[in-house]
Amino acid sequence: MSTSRTKQAAGLALLVMAGTLIQGCASPGAAIDKEAQARAAAEQPAPPKPEEFPNPARANWKQGAFPAPKAFERVRPGMGKDPLRELLGWPHFSEGLWGVREWNYIFHFYNGKGSDYTTCQYMVRFNADNLATGAWWKNPECALLAQPPAATPIPASTRLAPPQKLTLSADGLFRFDGAAATDLLPEGRARVERLAGELRRGFRALHYVVVTGHTDRLGGDAYNEALSLARANTVRDLLVQQGIERRLIRTAGMGKRQPVVSDCEGTRASPALLQCLQPNRRVEIDVAGEQ
């Protein structure tokens, strides 16, 4: 190859590399632009549907990765691409060179069965300022693997209470289709407050509290997963207000994935069908600790 052609090829390669690096990074001011970060955090887009996650077979890095400990505790809306890359690494799929608005990952978590592990897909979406607007797991159960309940050393003489599962009917907690603190019914708020008091009095030390929201099968997957997670987060926040340590509480939204009853007939939201599906609309609270 002639010297001129060699220089042209080298120049083209450098141009492509520069374009890739510029596109992969947030703009210099994005990481410190407080107004842009606030806008990104306030956007709160709808969570992606499971079918919107890419096929793992299309990944550039098909083997995925084991994430760094506590990496996901630091992921926040409004973060630029550079700090996210420091936490999570480069995305595992080819996301394109220009106008990149989505990063996708394949992460593995050991599940306590020797060297066996569970594989999960994770998506981060960005706005036009290259700031994260949200991050989601394809399987909501992966959120508990990524941020497991805090482990507390247990003295040998400690009397452990068996893990307990409490179920609260969502119909008694929230207004219909509501999930915010302002949607809590008076009796629902009182019930959660009583529960917090029982946890404080009944356990000398709590090890973890897992709050999981569930919906019925009416409505779309994305809507139900968002609704169930929002309800779980509202219950968590009320528990924290009543003196339960936030670091001990994990939340998850299962949507309609785990119904209690599945033999209800009909597809339209008739009063009879809503009544039949009522047990599925619930918030489950798993608790473990020392008595």
PDB file of C-alpha atoms in Angstrom:
ATOM      1  CA  MET A   1       0.000   0.000   0.000  1.00  0.00           C
ATOM      2  CA  SER A   2       1.355   3.475  -0.886  1.00  0.00           C
ATOM      3  CA  THR A   3       2.325   5.955   1.851  1.00  0.00           C
ATOM      4  CA  SER A   4      -0.520   8.311   0.912  1.00  0.00           C
ATOM      5  CA  ARG A   5      -3.100   5.529   1.083  1.00  0.00           C
ATOM      6  CA  THR A   6      -1.679   4.394   4.439  1.00  0.00           C
ATOM      7  CA  LYS A   7      -2.057   7.919   5.822  1.00  0.00           C
ATOM      8  CA  GLN A   8      -5.598   8.169   4.464  1.00  0.00           C
ATOM      9  CA  ALA A   9      -6.564   4.872   6.103  1.00  0.00           C
ATOM     10  CA  ALA A  10      -4.993   5.898   9.392  1.00  0.00           C
ATOM     11  CA  GLY A  11      -6.793   9.222   9.274  1.00  0.00           C
ATOM     12  CA  LEU A  12     -10.119   7.534   8.589  1.00  0.00           C
ATOM     13  CA  ALA A  13      -9.584   5.120  11.497  1.00  0.00           C
ATOM     14  CA  LEU A  14      -8.808   7.988  13.846  1.00  0.00           C
ATOM     15  CA  LEU A  15     -11.923   9.842  12.668  1.00  0.00           C
ATOM     16  CA  VAL A  16     -14.115   6.801  13.365  1.00  0.00           C
ATOM     17  CA  MET A  17     -12.537   6.319  16.802  1.00  0.00           C
ATOM     18  CA  ALA A  18     -13.024   9.981  17.644  1.00  0.00           C
ATOM     19  CA  GLY A  19     -16.657   9.867  16.576  1.00  0.00           C
ATOM     20  CA  THR A  20     -17.238   6.779  18.723  1.00  0.00           C
ATOM     21  CA  LEU A  21     -15.654   8.352  21.793  1.00  0.00           C
ATOM     22  CA  ILE A  22     -17.547  11.615  21.358  1.00  0.00           C
ATOM     23  CA  GLN A  23     -20.831   9.796  20.970  1.00  0.00           C
ATOM     24  CA  GLY A  24     -20.200   7.487  23.927  1.00  0.00           C
ATOM     25  CA  CYS A  25     -19.501  10.302  26.359  1.00  0.00           C
ATOM     26  CA  ALA A  26     -21.842  12.914  27.750  1.00  0.00           C
ATOM     27  CA  SER A  27     -21.146  16.470  26.680  1.00  0.00           C
ATOM     28  CA  PRO A  28     -18.587  18.205  28.942  1.00  0.00           C
ATOM     29  CA  GLY A  29     -21.231  20.336  30.631  1.00  0.00           C
ATOM     30  CA  ALA A  30     -23.815  17.574  31.026  1.00  0.00           C
ATOM     31  CA  ALA A  31     -22.315  16.099  34.186  1.00  0.00           C
ATOM     32  CA  ILE A  32     -22.489  19.442  36.029  1.00  0.00           C
ATOM     33  CA  ASP A  33     -25.598  20.992  34.463  1.00  0.00           C
ATOM     34  CA  LYS A  34     -27.970  20.825  37.427  1.00  0.00           C
ATOM     35  CA  GLU A  35     -30.975  22.038  35.441  1.00  0.00           C
ATOM     36  CA  ALA A  36     -30.447  19.382  32.755  1.00  0.00           C
ATOM     37  CA  GLN A  37     -30.033  16.722  35.426  1.00  0.00           C
ATOM     38  CA  ALA A  38     -33.252  17.815  37.133  1.00  0.00           C
ATOM     39  CA  ARG A  39     -35.121  17.655  33.820  1.00  0.00           C
ATOM     40  CA  ALA A  40     -33.798  14.160  33.137  1.00  0.00           C
ATOM     41  CA  ALA A  41     -34.776  12.951  36.608  1.00  0.00           C
ATOM     42  CA  ALA A  42     -38.272  14.397  36.190  1.00  0.00           C
ATOM     43  CA  GLU A  43     -38.987  12.823  32.795  1.00  0.00           C
ATOM     44  CA  GLN A  44     -39.832   9.373  34.259  1.00  0.00           C
ATOM     45  CA  PRO A  45     -40.589   7.579  30.964  1.00  0.00           C
ATOM     46  CA  ALA A  46     -42.721   4.448  30.910  1.00  0.00           C
ATOM     47  CA  PRO A  47     -40.660   1.309  31.570  1.00  0.00           C
ATOM     48  CA  PRO A  48     -39.771  -0.695  28.450  1.00  0.00           C
ATOM     49  CA  LYS A  49     -41.823  -3.758  27.632  1.00  0.00           C
ATOM     50  CA  PRO A  50     -40.024  -7.124  27.844  1.00  0.00           C
ATOM     51  CA  GLU A  51     -40.069  -7.417  24.051  1.00  0.00           C
ATOM     52  CA  GLU A  52     -38.214  -4.091  23.739  1.00  0.00           C
ATOM     53  CA  PHE A  53     -35.090  -5.600  25.287  1.00  0.00           C
ATOM     54  CA  PRO A  54     -32.681  -6.842  22.585  1.00  0.00           C
ATOM     55  CA  ASN A  55     -32.087 -10.521  21.891  1.00  0.00           C
ATOM     56  CA  PRO A  56     -28.971 -11.624  23.842  1.00  0.00           C
ATOM     57  CA  ALA A  57     -27.790 -13.423  20.701  1.00  0.00           C
ATOM     58  CA  ARG A  58     -27.273  -9.980  19.117  1.00  0.00           C
ATOM     59  CA  ALA A  59     -24.911  -8.794  21.842  1.00  0.00           C
ATOM     60  CA  ASN A  60     -21.386  -7.823  20.864  1.00  0.00           C
ATOM     61  CA  TRP A  61     -20.233  -9.121  24.235  1.00  0.00           C
ATOM     62  CA  LYS A  62     -22.384 -12.230  24.577  1.00  0.00           C
ATOM     63  CA  GLN A  63     -20.641 -13.485  27.711  1.00  0.00           C
ATOM     64  CA  GLY A  64     -21.941 -10.506  29.671  1.00  0.00           C
ATOM     65  CA  ALA A  65     -20.361  -9.529  32.979  1.00  0.00           C
ATOM     66  CA  PHE A  66     -20.588  -9.855  36.751  1.00  0.00           C
ATOM     67  CA  PRO A  67     -21.297  -6.298  37.985  1.00  0.00           C
ATOM     68  CA  ALA A  68     -19.274  -4.595  40.669  1.00  0.00           C
ATOM     69  CA  PRO A  69     -20.757  -4.815  44.186  1.00  0.00           C
ATOM     70  CA  LYS A  70     -23.247  -2.051  44.998  1.00  0.00           C
ATOM     71  CA  ALA A  71     -22.947  -0.562  41.491  1.00  0.00           C
ATOM     72  CA  PHE A  72     -26.701  -0.227  41.069  1.00  0.00           C
ATOM     73  CA  GLU A  73     -27.173   1.614  44.359  1.00  0.00           C
ATOM     74  CA  ARG A  74     -25.426   4.573  42.737  1.00  0.00           C
ATOM     75  CA  VAL A  75     -27.339   4.624  39.435  1.00  0.00           C
ATOM     76  CA  ARG A  76     -29.596   7.696  39.328  1.00  0.00           C
ATOM     77  CA  PRO A  77     -31.672   9.520  36.692  1.00  0.00           C
ATOM     78  CA  GLY A  78     -29.741  12.553  35.485  1.00  0.00           C
ATOM     79  CA  MET A  79     -26.353  10.823  35.445  1.00  0.00           C
ATOM     80  CA  GLY A  80     -24.120  11.366  32.414  1.00  0.00           C
ATOM     81  CA  LYS A  81     -22.714   8.548  30.326  1.00  0.00           C
ATOM     82  CA  ASP A  82     -19.185   8.784  31.696  1.00  0.00           C
ATOM     83  CA  PRO A  83     -20.088   8.127  35.368  1.00  0.00           C
ATOM     84  CA  LEU A  84     -22.518   5.399  34.288  1.00  0.00           C
ATOM     85  CA  ARG A  85     -19.764   3.738  32.270  1.00  0.00           C
ATOM     86  CA  GLU A  86     -17.494   3.835  35.317  1.00  0.00           C
ATOM     87  CA  LEU A  87     -20.185   2.022  37.325  1.00  0.00           C
ATOM     88  CA  LEU A  88     -21.467  -0.477  34.756  1.00  0.00           C
ATOM     89  CA  GLY A  89     -18.797  -0.719  32.064  1.00  0.00           C
ATOM     90  CA  TRP A  90     -19.333  -0.406  28.324  1.00  0.00           C
ATOM     91  CA  PRO A  91     -22.748  -1.572  27.043  1.00  0.00           C
ATOM     92  CA  HIS A  92     -22.769  -5.138  25.753  1.00  0.00           C
ATOM     93  CA  PHE A  93     -24.724  -4.450  22.555  1.00  0.00           C
ATOM     94  CA  SER A  94     -23.862  -2.336  19.526  1.00  0.00           C
ATOM     95  CA  GLU A  95     -25.936   0.759  20.188  1.00  0.00           C
ATOM     96  CA  GLY A  96     -24.816   2.691  17.071  1.00  0.00           C
ATOM     97  CA  LEU A  97     -22.458   5.639  16.646  1.00  0.00           C
ATOM     98  CA  TRP A  98     -24.792   8.649  16.564  1.00  0.00           C
ATOM     99  CA  GLY A  99     -27.805   9.649  18.609  1.00  0.00           C
ATOM    100  CA  VAL A 100     -27.323   6.845  21.113  1.00  0.00           C
ATOM    101  CA  ARG A 101     -30.300   6.947  23.496  1.00  0.00           C
ATOM    102  CA  GLU A 102     -30.149   3.445  24.974  1.00  0.00           C
ATOM    103  CA  TRP A 103     -27.537   1.174  26.545  1.00  0.00           C
ATOM    104  CA  ASN A 104     -28.168  -2.532  27.129  1.00  0.00           C
ATOM    105  CA  TYR A 105     -26.296  -4.962  29.355  1.00  0.00           C
ATOM    106  CA  ILE A 106     -26.177  -8.655  30.240  1.00  0.00           C
ATOM    107  CA  PHE A 107     -25.353  -9.134  33.930  1.00  0.00           C
ATOM    108  CA  HIS A 108     -24.866 -12.293  35.980  1.00  0.00           C
ATOM    109  CA  PHE A 109     -25.548 -12.746  39.702  1.00  0.00           C
ATOM    110  CA  TYR A 110     -24.585 -15.717  41.868  1.00  0.00           C
ATOM    111  CA  ASN A 111     -27.753 -17.169  43.337  1.00  0.00           C
ATOM    112  CA  GLY A 112     -26.320 -19.001  46.356  1.00  0.00           C
ATOM    113  CA  LYS A 113     -26.204 -22.421  44.674  1.00  0.00           C
ATOM    114  CA  GLY A 114     -22.468 -22.960  44.467  1.00  0.00           C
ATOM    115  CA  SER A 115     -21.070 -21.547  41.221  1.00  0.00           C
ATOM    116  CA  ASP A 116     -24.533 -21.326  39.638  1.00  0.00           C
ATOM    117  CA  TYR A 117     -25.714 -17.872  38.590  1.00  0.00           C
ATOM    118  CA  THR A 118     -28.755 -16.076  37.176  1.00  0.00           C
ATOM    119  CA  THR A 119     -28.503 -13.983  33.999  1.00  0.00           C
ATOM    120  CA  CYS A 120     -30.401 -10.695  33.736  1.00  0.00           C
ATOM    121  CA  GLN A 121     -30.803  -7.962  31.128  1.00  0.00           C
ATOM    122  CA  TYR A 122     -30.518  -4.298  32.082  1.00  0.00           C
ATOM    123  CA  MET A 123     -31.414  -1.197  30.048  1.00  0.00           C
ATOM    124  CA  VAL A 124     -30.510   2.472  30.549  1.00  0.00           C
ATOM    125  CA  ARG A 125     -32.196   5.164  28.462  1.00  0.00           C
ATOM    126  CA  PHE A 126     -30.956   8.710  27.821  1.00  0.00           C
ATOM    127  CA  ASN A 127     -32.436  12.015  26.715  1.00  0.00           C
ATOM    128  CA  ALA A 128     -31.110  14.470  24.134  1.00  0.00           C
ATOM    129  CA  ASP A 129     -28.656  15.839  26.719  1.00  0.00           C
ATOM    130  CA  ASN A 130     -27.061  12.375  27.072  1.00  0.00           C
ATOM    131  CA  LEU A 131     -28.364  12.123  30.641  1.00  0.00           C
ATOM    132  CA  ALA A 132     -30.035   8.978  31.975  1.00  0.00           C
ATOM    133  CA  THR A 133     -33.808   9.170  32.294  1.00  0.00           C
ATOM    134  CA  GLY A 134     -34.246   5.703  33.813  1.00  0.00           C
ATOM    135  CA  ALA A 135     -32.883   2.161  34.153  1.00  0.00           C
ATOM    136  CA  TRP A 136     -34.840  -1.098  34.131  1.00  0.00           C
ATOM    137  CA  TRP A 137     -34.475  -4.859  34.454  1.00  0.00           C
ATOM    138  CA  LYS A 138     -36.189  -7.097  31.904  1.00  0.00           C
ATOM    139  CA  ASN A 139     -37.203  -9.353  34.791  1.00  0.00           C
ATOM    140  CA  PRO A 140     -38.197  -7.267  37.839  1.00  0.00           C
ATOM    141  CA  GLU A 141     -36.991 -10.076  40.140  1.00  0.00           C
ATOM    142  CA  CYS A 142     -33.431  -9.209  39.075  1.00  0.00           C
ATOM    143  CA  ALA A 143     -33.712  -5.985  41.089  1.00  0.00           C
ATOM    144  CA  LEU A 144     -33.513  -8.055  44.278  1.00  0.00           C
ATOM    145  CA  LEU A 145     -30.423  -9.879  42.997  1.00  0.00           C
ATOM    146  CA  ALA A 146     -28.754  -6.590  42.076  1.00  0.00           C
ATOM    147  CA  GLN A 147     -29.593  -4.969  45.444  1.00  0.00           C
ATOM    148  CA  PRO A 148     -30.116  -7.792  47.937  1.00  0.00           C
ATOM    149  CA  PRO A 149     -31.225  -7.058  51.490  1.00  0.00           C
ATOM    150  CA  ALA A 150     -28.381  -5.958  53.701  1.00  0.00           C
ATOM    151  CA  ALA A 151     -26.608  -8.804  55.476  1.00  0.00           C
ATOM    152  CA  THR A 152     -26.191  -8.381  59.217  1.00  0.00           C
ATOM    153  CA  PRO A 153     -23.794 -10.527  61.310  1.00  0.00           C
ATOM    154  CA  ILE A 154     -25.848 -12.757  63.600  1.00  0.00           C
ATOM    155  CA  PRO A 155     -24.462 -13.841  67.003  1.00  0.00           C
ATOM    156  CA  ALA A 156     -24.697 -17.565  67.667  1.00  0.00           C
ATOM    157  CA  SER A 157     -26.927 -16.980  70.685  1.00  0.00           C
ATOM    158  CA  THR A 158     -29.468 -14.960  68.723  1.00  0.00           C
ATOM    159  CA  ARG A 159     -33.016 -16.287  68.544  1.00  0.00           C
ATOM    160  CA  LEU A 160     -34.083 -15.785  64.937  1.00  0.00           C
ATOM    161  CA  ALA A 161     -37.706 -15.384  64.014  1.00  0.00           C
ATOM    162  CA  PRO A 162     -38.746 -17.442  60.980  1.00  0.00           C
ATOM    163  CA  PRO A 163     -39.178 -15.295  57.858  1.00  0.00           C
ATOM    164  CA  GLN A 164     -42.682 -13.892  57.683  1.00  0.00           C
ATOM    165  CA  LYS A 165     -44.796 -12.898  54.677  1.00  0.00           C
ATOM    166  CA  LEU A 166     -47.552 -10.352  55.124  1.00  0.00           C
ATOM    167  CA  THR A 167     -50.087  -9.602  52.391  1.00  0.00           C
ATOM    168  CA  LEU A 168     -51.974  -6.307  52.164  1.00  0.00           C
ATOM    169  CA  SER A 169     -54.835  -5.913  49.706  1.00  0.00           C
ATOM    170  CA  ALA A 170     -54.037  -3.090  47.286  1.00  0.00           C
ATOM    171  CA  ASP A 171     -57.757  -2.276  47.109  1.00  0.00           C
ATOM    172  CA  GLY A 172     -57.677  -1.386  50.794  1.00  0.00           C
ATOM    173  CA  LEU A 173     -54.442   0.608  50.477  1.00  0.00           C
ATOM    174  CA  PHE A 174     -54.866   2.769  47.381  1.00  0.00           C
ATOM    175  CA  ARG A 175     -57.523   4.494  45.370  1.00  0.00           C
ATOM    176  CA  PHE A 176     -58.346   2.685  42.129  1.00  0.00           C
ATOM    177  CA  ASP A 177     -55.327   2.774  39.772  1.00  0.00           C
ATOM    178  CA  GLY A 178     -53.504   5.018  42.256  1.00  0.00           C
ATOM    179  CA  ALA A 179     -49.988   4.471  43.579  1.00  0.00           C
ATOM    180  CA  ALA A 180     -48.701   7.764  45.017  1.00  0.00           C
ATOM    181  CA  ALA A 181     -48.727   8.740  48.677  1.00  0.00           C
ATOM    182  CA  THR A 182     -51.682  11.017  47.919  1.00  0.00           C
ATOM    183  CA  ASP A 183     -53.575   7.945  46.644  1.00  0.00           C
ATOM    184  CA  LEU A 184     -53.279   6.080  49.948  1.00  0.00           C
ATOM    185  CA  LEU A 185     -56.664   5.538  51.540  1.00  0.00           C
ATOM    186  CA  PRO A 186     -56.915   6.602  55.200  1.00  0.00           C
ATOM    187  CA  GLU A 187     -57.410   3.012  56.337  1.00  0.00           C
ATOM    188  CA  GLY A 188     -54.532   1.891  54.127  1.00  0.00           C
ATOM    189  CA  ARG A 189     -52.163   4.469  55.595  1.00  0.00           C
ATOM    190  CA  ALA A 190     -53.234   3.484  59.108  1.00  0.00           C
ATOM    191  CA  ARG A 191     -52.608  -0.190  58.345  1.00  0.00           C
ATOM    192  CA  VAL A 192     -49.064   0.429  57.106  1.00  0.00           C
ATOM    193  CA  GLU A 193     -48.361   2.651  60.114  1.00  0.00           C
ATOM    194  CA  ARG A 194     -49.591  -0.120  62.442  1.00  0.00           C
ATOM    195  CA  LEU A 195     -47.399  -2.606  60.606  1.00  0.00           C
ATOM    196  CA  ALA A 196     -44.339  -0.394  61.118  1.00  0.00           C
ATOM    197  CA  GLY A 197     -45.113  -0.235  64.848  1.00  0.00           C
ATOM    198  CA  GLU A 198     -45.452  -4.020  65.004  1.00  0.00           C
ATOM    199  CA  LEU A 199     -42.090  -4.431  63.262  1.00  0.00           C
ATOM    200  CA  ARG A 200     -40.379  -2.040  65.668  1.00  0.00           C
ATOM    201  CA  ARG A 201     -41.870  -3.735  68.730  1.00  0.00           C
ATOM    202  CA  GLY A 202     -41.742  -7.335  67.510  1.00  0.00           C
ATOM    203  CA  PHE A 203     -38.117  -7.463  66.367  1.00  0.00           C
ATOM    204  CA  ARG A 204     -35.055  -6.583  68.379  1.00  0.00           C
ATOM    205  CA  ALA A 205     -33.259  -6.113  65.054  1.00  0.00           C
ATOM    206  CA  LEU A 206     -34.584  -6.335  61.514  1.00  0.00           C
ATOM    207  CA  HIS A 207     -32.405  -8.055  58.901  1.00  0.00           C
ATOM    208  CA  TYR A 208     -34.417  -7.132  55.840  1.00  0.00           C
ATOM    209  CA  VAL A 209     -37.846  -6.089  54.571  1.00  0.00           C
ATOM    210  CA  VAL A 210     -38.829  -6.808  50.957  1.00  0.00           C
ATOM    211  CA  VAL A 211     -41.918  -4.995  49.649  1.00  0.00           C
ATOM    212  CA  THR A 212     -43.342  -6.437  46.411  1.00  0.00           C
ATOM    213  CA  GLY A 213     -46.257  -4.991  44.471  1.00  0.00           C
ATOM    214  CA  HIS A 214     -48.642  -7.115  42.368  1.00  0.00           C
ATOM    215  CA  THR A 215     -51.519  -6.271  40.020  1.00  0.00           C
ATOM    216  CA  ASP A 216     -54.298  -8.176  38.281  1.00  0.00           C
ATOM    217  CA  ARG A 217     -54.094  -9.123  34.581  1.00  0.00           C
ATOM    218  CA  LEU A 218     -56.131  -6.204  33.269  1.00  0.00           C
ATOM    219  CA  GLY A 219     -54.052  -3.657  31.370  1.00  0.00           C
ATOM    220  CA  GLY A 220     -50.692  -3.801  29.634  1.00  0.00           C
ATOM    221  CA  ASP A 221     -47.503  -5.358  30.997  1.00  0.00           C
ATOM    222  CA  ALA A 222     -45.537  -2.101  31.170  1.00  0.00           C
ATOM    223  CA  TYR A 223     -48.363  -0.240  32.909  1.00  0.00           C
ATOM    224  CA  ASN A 224     -48.883  -2.979  35.498  1.00  0.00           C
ATOM    225  CA  GLU A 225     -45.180  -3.332  36.274  1.00  0.00           C
ATOM    226  CA  ALA A 226     -44.850   0.431  36.754  1.00  0.00           C
ATOM    227  CA  LEU A 227     -47.998   0.546  38.913  1.00  0.00           C
ATOM    228  CA  SER A 228     -46.914  -2.369  41.113  1.00  0.00           C
ATOM    229  CA  LEU A 229     -43.423  -0.922  41.655  1.00  0.00           C
ATOM    230  CA  ALA A 230     -44.799   2.543  42.412  1.00  0.00           C
ATOM    231  CA  ARG A 231     -47.125   1.063  45.044  1.00  0.00           C
ATOM    232  CA  ALA A 232     -44.269  -0.897  46.613  1.00  0.00           C
ATOM    233  CA  ASN A 233     -42.154   2.274  46.740  1.00  0.00           C
ATOM    234  CA  THR A 234     -44.980   4.230  48.386  1.00  0.00           C
ATOM    235  CA  VAL A 235     -45.381   1.564  51.087  1.00  0.00           C
ATOM    236  CA  ARG A 236     -41.598   1.562  51.607  1.00  0.00           C
ATOM    237  CA  ASP A 237     -41.529   5.344  52.001  1.00  0.00           C
ATOM    238  CA  LEU A 238     -44.315   5.222  54.581  1.00  0.00           C
ATOM    239  CA  LEU A 239     -42.485   2.498  56.525  1.00  0.00           C
ATOM    240  CA  VAL A 240     -39.380   4.702  56.512  1.00  0.00           C
ATOM    241  CA  GLN A 241     -41.423   7.653  57.792  1.00  0.00           C
ATOM    242  CA  GLN A 242     -42.550   5.407  60.658  1.00  0.00           C
ATOM    243  CA  GLY A 243     -38.991   4.588  61.726  1.00  0.00           C
ATOM    244  CA  ILE A 244     -37.965   1.529  59.657  1.00  0.00           C
ATOM    245  CA  GLU A 245     -34.436   1.967  58.273  1.00  0.00           C
ATOM    246  CA  ARG A 246     -34.492   2.594  54.538  1.00  0.00           C
ATOM    247  CA  ARG A 247     -31.282   0.611  53.927  1.00  0.00           C
ATOM    248  CA  LEU A 248     -33.054  -2.557  55.125  1.00  0.00           C
ATOM    249  CA  ILE A 249     -35.932  -2.257  52.640  1.00  0.00           C
ATOM    250  CA  ARG A 250     -35.934  -3.482  49.042  1.00  0.00           C
ATOM    251  CA  THR A 251     -38.829  -3.041  46.623  1.00  0.00           C
ATOM    252  CA  ALA A 252     -39.938  -4.850  43.482  1.00  0.00           C
ATOM    253  CA  GLY A 253     -42.867  -4.659  41.083  1.00  0.00           C
ATOM    254  CA  MET A 254     -44.054  -7.977  39.687  1.00  0.00           C
ATOM    255  CA  GLY A 255     -47.000  -6.555  37.732  1.00  0.00           C
ATOM    256  CA  LYS A 256     -49.299  -9.438  36.783  1.00  0.00           C
ATOM    257  CA  ARG A 257     -46.555 -12.089  36.683  1.00  0.00           C
ATOM    258  CA  GLN A 258     -47.524 -13.910  39.910  1.00  0.00           C
ATOM    259  CA  PRO A 259     -51.330 -14.152  40.216  1.00  0.00           C
ATOM    260  CA  VAL A 260     -52.925 -15.756  43.257  1.00  0.00           C
ATOM    261  CA  VAL A 261     -56.094 -16.610  41.322  1.00  0.00           C
ATOM    262  CA  SER A 262     -56.069 -17.380  37.594  1.00  0.00           C
ATOM    263  CA  ASP A 263     -59.461 -18.926  36.867  1.00  0.00           C
ATOM    264  CA  CYS A 264     -61.496 -15.711  36.561  1.00  0.00           C
ATOM    265  CA  GLU A 265     -63.461 -15.544  33.325  1.00  0.00           C
ATOM    266  CA  GLY A 266     -63.722 -12.493  31.098  1.00  0.00           C
ATOM    267  CA  THR A 267     -61.469  -9.799  29.655  1.00  0.00           C
ATOM    268  CA  ARG A 268     -63.478  -6.612  30.278  1.00  0.00           C
ATOM    269  CA  ALA A 269     -63.311  -4.836  33.623  1.00  0.00           C
ATOM    270  CA  SER A 270     -66.796  -5.767  34.809  1.00  0.00           C
ATOM    271  CA  PRO A 271     -67.612  -5.547  38.535  1.00  0.00           C
ATOM    272  CA  ALA A 272     -67.735  -9.353  38.714  1.00  0.00           C
ATOM    273  CA  LEU A 273     -64.306  -9.748  37.109  1.00  0.00           C
ATOM    274  CA  LEU A 274     -62.746  -7.041  39.286  1.00  0.00           C
ATOM    275  CA  GLN A 275     -64.095  -8.782  42.365  1.00  0.00           C
ATOM    276  CA  CYS A 276     -62.779 -12.161  41.202  1.00  0.00           C
ATOM    277  CA  LEU A 277     -59.305 -10.733  40.507  1.00  0.00           C
ATOM    278  CA  GLN A 278     -59.158  -8.803  43.789  1.00  0.00           C
ATOM    279  CA  PRO A 279     -56.685 -11.202  45.530  1.00  0.00           C
ATOM    280  CA  ASN A 280     -54.139 -10.538  42.776  1.00  0.00           C
ATOM    281  CA  ARG A 281     -54.041  -6.806  43.534  1.00  0.00           C
ATOM    282  CA  ARG A 282     -51.827  -6.861  46.590  1.00  0.00           C
ATOM    283  CA  VAL A 283     -48.616  -5.747  48.277  1.00  0.00           C
ATOM    284  CA  GLU A 284     -46.550  -8.506  49.887  1.00  0.00           C
ATOM    285  CA  ILE A 285     -44.049  -7.759  52.639  1.00  0.00           C
ATOM    286  CA  ASP A 286     -41.364 -10.320  53.519  1.00  0.00           C
ATOM    287  CA  VAL A 287     -39.671  -9.738  56.870  1.00  0.00           C
ATOM    288  CA  ALA A 288     -36.771 -11.413  58.675  1.00  0.00           C
ATOM    289  CA  GLY A 289     -35.041 -10.432  61.900  1.00  0.00           C
ATOM    290  CA  GLU A 290     -34.162 -11.167  65.519  1.00  0.00           C
ATOM    291  CA  GLN A 291     -36.810 -11.385  68.196  1.00  0.00           C
TER     292      GLN A 291
END
